[in-house]
Coordinates of C-alpha atoms in Angstrom, one line a residue:
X183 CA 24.9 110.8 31.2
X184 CA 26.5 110.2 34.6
X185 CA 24.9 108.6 37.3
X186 CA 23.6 110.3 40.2
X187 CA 22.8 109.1 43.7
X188 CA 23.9 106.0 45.8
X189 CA 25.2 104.3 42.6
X190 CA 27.3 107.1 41.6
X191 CA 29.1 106.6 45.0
X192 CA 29.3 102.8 45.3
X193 CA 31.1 102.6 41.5
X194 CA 34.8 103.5 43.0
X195 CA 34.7 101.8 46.3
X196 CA 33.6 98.5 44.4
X197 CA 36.5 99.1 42.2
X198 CA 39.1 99.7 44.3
X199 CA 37.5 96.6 46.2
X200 CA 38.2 94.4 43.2
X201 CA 41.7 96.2 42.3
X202 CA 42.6 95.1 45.9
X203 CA 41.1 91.7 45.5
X204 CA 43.4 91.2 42.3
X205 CA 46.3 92.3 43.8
X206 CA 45.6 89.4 46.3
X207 CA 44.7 87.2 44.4
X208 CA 48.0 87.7 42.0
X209 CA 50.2 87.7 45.4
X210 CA 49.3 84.3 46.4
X211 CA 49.2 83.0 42.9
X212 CA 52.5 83.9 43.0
X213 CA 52.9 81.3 46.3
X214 CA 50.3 78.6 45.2
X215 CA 53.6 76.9 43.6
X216 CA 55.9 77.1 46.3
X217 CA 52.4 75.4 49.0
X218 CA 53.9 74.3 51.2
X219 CA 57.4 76.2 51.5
X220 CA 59.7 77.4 54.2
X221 CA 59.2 81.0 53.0
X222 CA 55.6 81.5 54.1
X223 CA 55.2 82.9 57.3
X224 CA 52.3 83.9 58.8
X225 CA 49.3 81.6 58.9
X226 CA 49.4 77.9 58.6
X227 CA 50.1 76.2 55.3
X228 CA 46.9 74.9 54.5
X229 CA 45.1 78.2 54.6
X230 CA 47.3 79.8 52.0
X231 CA 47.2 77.1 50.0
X232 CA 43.0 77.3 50.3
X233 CA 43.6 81.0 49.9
X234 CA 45.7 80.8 46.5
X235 CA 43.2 78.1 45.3
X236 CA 45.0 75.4 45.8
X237 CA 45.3 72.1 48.2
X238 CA 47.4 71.5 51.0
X239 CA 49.4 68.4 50.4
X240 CA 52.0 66.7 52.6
X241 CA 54.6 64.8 50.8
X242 CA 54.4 60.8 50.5
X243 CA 56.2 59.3 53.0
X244 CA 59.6 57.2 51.5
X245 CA 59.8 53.7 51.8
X246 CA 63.0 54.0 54.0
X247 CA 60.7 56.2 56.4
X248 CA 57.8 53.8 56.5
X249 CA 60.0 50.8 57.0
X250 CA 62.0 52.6 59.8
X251 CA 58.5 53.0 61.5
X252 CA 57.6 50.0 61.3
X253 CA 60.8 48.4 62.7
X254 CA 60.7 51.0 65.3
X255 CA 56.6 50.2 66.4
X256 CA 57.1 46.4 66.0
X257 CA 59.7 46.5 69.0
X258 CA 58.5 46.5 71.6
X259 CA 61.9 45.9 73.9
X260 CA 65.0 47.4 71.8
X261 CA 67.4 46.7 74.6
X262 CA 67.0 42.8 73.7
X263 CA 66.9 43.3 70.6
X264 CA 70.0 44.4 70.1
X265 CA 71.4 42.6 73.0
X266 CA 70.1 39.5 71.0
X267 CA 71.3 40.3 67.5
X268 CA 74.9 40.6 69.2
X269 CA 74.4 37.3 70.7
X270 CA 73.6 36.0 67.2
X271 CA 76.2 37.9 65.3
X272 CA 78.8 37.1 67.8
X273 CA 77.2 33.5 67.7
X274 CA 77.8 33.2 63.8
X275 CA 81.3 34.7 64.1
X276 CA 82.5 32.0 66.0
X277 CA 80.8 29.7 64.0
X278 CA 82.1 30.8 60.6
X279 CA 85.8 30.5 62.1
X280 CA 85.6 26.9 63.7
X281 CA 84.5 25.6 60.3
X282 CA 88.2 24.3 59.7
X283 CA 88.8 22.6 63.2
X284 CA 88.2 19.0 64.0
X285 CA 84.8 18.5 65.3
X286 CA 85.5 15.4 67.5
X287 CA 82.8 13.0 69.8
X288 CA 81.7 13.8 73.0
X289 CA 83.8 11.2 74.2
X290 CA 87.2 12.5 72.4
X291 CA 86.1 16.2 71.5
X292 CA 88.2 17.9 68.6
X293 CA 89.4 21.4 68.7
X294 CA 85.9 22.9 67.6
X295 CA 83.8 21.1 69.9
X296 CA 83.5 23.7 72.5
X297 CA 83.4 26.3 69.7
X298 CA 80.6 24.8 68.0
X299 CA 78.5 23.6 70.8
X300 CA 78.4 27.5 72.6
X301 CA 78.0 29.0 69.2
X302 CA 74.8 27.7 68.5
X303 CA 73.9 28.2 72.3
X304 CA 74.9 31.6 71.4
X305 CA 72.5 31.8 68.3
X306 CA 70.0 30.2 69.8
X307 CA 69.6 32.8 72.6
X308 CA 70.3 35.9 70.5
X309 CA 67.1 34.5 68.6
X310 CA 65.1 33.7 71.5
X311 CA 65.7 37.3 73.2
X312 CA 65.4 38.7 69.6
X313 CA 61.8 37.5 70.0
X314 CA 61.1 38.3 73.6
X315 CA 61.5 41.7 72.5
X316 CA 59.3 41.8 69.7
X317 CA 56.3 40.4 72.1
X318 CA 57.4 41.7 76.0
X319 CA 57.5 45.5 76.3
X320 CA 60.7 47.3 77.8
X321 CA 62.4 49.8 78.3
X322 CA 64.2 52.0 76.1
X323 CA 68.2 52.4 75.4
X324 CA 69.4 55.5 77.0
X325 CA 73.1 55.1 76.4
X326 CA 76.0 53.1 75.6
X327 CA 77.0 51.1 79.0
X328 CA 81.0 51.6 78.0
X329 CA 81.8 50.9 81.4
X330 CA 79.4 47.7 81.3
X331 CA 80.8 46.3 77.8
X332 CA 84.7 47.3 78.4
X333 CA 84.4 45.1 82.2
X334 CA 82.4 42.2 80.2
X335 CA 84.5 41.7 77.2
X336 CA 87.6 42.0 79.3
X337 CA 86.4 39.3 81.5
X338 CA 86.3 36.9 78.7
X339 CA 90.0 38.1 77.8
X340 CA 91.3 37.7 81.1
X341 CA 89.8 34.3 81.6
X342 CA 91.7 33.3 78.2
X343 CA 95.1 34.6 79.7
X344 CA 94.8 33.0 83.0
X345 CA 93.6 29.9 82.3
X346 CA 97.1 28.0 81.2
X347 CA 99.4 29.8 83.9
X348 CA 96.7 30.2 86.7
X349 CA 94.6 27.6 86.5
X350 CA 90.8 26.8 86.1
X351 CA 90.0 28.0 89.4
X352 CA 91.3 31.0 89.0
X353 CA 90.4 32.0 85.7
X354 CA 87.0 31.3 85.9
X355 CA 86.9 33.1 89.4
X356 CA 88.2 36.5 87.8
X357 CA 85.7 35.9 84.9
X358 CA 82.8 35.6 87.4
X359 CA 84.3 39.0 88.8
X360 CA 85.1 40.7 86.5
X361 CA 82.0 40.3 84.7
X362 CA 79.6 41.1 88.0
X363 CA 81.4 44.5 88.3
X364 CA 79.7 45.1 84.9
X365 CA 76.0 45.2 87.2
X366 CA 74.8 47.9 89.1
X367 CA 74.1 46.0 91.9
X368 CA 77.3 44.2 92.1
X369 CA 78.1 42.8 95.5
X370 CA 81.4 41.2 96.5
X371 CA 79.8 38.6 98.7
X372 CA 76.9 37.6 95.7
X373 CA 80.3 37.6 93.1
X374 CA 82.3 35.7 95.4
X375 CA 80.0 33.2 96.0
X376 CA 78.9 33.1 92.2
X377 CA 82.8 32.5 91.6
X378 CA 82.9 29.6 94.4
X379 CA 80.0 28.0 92.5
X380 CA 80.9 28.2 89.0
X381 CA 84.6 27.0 89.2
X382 CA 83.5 24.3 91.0
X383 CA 80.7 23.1 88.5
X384 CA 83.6 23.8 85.8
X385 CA 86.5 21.4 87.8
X386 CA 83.6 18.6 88.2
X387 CA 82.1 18.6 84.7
X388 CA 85.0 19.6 82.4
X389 CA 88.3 18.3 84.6
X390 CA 86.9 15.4 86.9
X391 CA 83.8 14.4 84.4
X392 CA 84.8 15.2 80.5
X393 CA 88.9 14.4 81.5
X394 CA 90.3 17.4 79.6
X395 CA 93.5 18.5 80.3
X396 CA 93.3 21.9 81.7
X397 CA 94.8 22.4 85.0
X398 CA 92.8 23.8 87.9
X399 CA 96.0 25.2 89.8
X400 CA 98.5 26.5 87.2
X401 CA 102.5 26.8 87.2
X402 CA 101.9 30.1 89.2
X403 CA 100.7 27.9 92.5
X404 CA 103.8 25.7 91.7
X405 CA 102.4 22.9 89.2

C-alpha cells in the first residue's frame, strides 16, 4: 500500500540526495589516486584528498635535497666560501706540480721553494676564510665579477712576463695596478702608493736580503 503524507514526499528527494552523493563520491574516487596531481584544479590538495577519503601527503624530501639545504643553511657567508675553496684549490694545484722540483734551504732555495712556501700560504687561507664563512654572516653572490677576475688573473700574468725584461720594480708595480683596478674603489694615488711600497719591500727582502738573481731594472732600462 503506498505511503501517504510527508513520507511519501521525502522518499525521492532522499534518493536523488544519495544518487548525487554517489556520483561524488565515485568522481573523487576516481582522483583519490592521482592526490596530489597537477590535474586538480579548484580547491587546495588536501581537501580533495579529505574529500575522496584519503590523506594529503607531500613527498619525502631526497637526500640530494636535504644535503643541499643543509650546505646552503650552514653558510653563512658564500662569497668566502667560495673565494676560499679557490684559494685552496688553486693552493693544491700548485702544490701537486712542484712535487718534482728541488726543494732547496732557505739559505740556497731550489726551484720549488717559492712554490711550495705560497702554496700552503695559499691553502692555509682558503681554509681559514673557508671557516670565517661558516661562522661570520655576509652577503650573498649576486654575480660573476668577470671584469674583477679577468684584471686579477692578468695581473699575475703580466707580472710573469715583465719580470726578466722589465725588472722587479716594474713588474711588481703593474701587478699592484693591475690588480687594484680589479676594486671598486680603486684610486690611482692609493695603487700608486701600494706599488711604491710593495716593490720596495720585494728589492729589500728578495734582491738585497735573500741574494736571488732577479734584476730590479731589466734589459728594457738598458741592463
Amino acid at each position: 500500500m503506498p505511503a501517504h503524507g510527508p513520507a511519501a514526499g521525502r522518499d525521492p528527494a532522499q534518493r536523488r540526495l544519495r544518487r548525487a552523493r554517489r556520483l561524488l563520491l565515485d568522481r573523487l574516487g576516481r582522483r583519490r589516486t592521482a592526490c596530489p596531481s597537477r590535474a586538480i584544479v579548484g580547491p587546495p590538495r588536501h581537501v580533495l584528498c579529505r574529500l575522496s577519503g584519503g590523506r594529503h601527503r607531500q613527498a619525502a624530501p631526497s637526500t640530494r635535497s636535504i644535503r643541499k639545504g643543509f650546505i646552503v643553511k650552514a653558510l653563512r657567508n658564500p662569497s668566502d666560501f667560495w673565494s676560499g675553496l679557490l684559494f685552496v684549490v688553486a693552493g693544491s694545484l700548485f702544490l701537486t706540480l712542484s712535487r718534482g722540483l728541488e726543494f732547496g734551504t732557505p739559505t740556497r732555495m731550489g726551484p720549488s721553494f717559492f712554490p711550495v712556501v705560497l702554496s700552503i700560504i695559499l691553502i692555509a687561507i682558503g681554509l681559514l676564510v673557508v671557516g670565517r664563512s661558516l661562522v661570520l654572516h655576509g652577503e650573498p653572490i649576486e654575480g660573476a665579477a668577470l671584469k674583477a677576475l679577468a684584471l686579477v688573473t692578468g695581473s699575475g700574468v703580466l707580472f710573469g712576463l715583465l719580470v726578466r725584461d722589465g725588472g722587479l720594480i716594474l713588474a711588481t708595480s703593474a701587478l699592484v695596478i693591475v690588480s687594484a683596478a680589479a676594486s671598486r674603489r680603486f684610486h690611482w694615488l692609493t695603487a700608486l702608493a701600494m706599488a711604491a711600497v710593495l716593490a720596495t719591500f720585494c728589492a729589500v727582502v728578495f734582491v738585497w736580503g735573500l741574494g736571488l738573481s732577479i734584476p730590479l731594472v731589466g734589459a728594457w732600462f738598458g741592463e
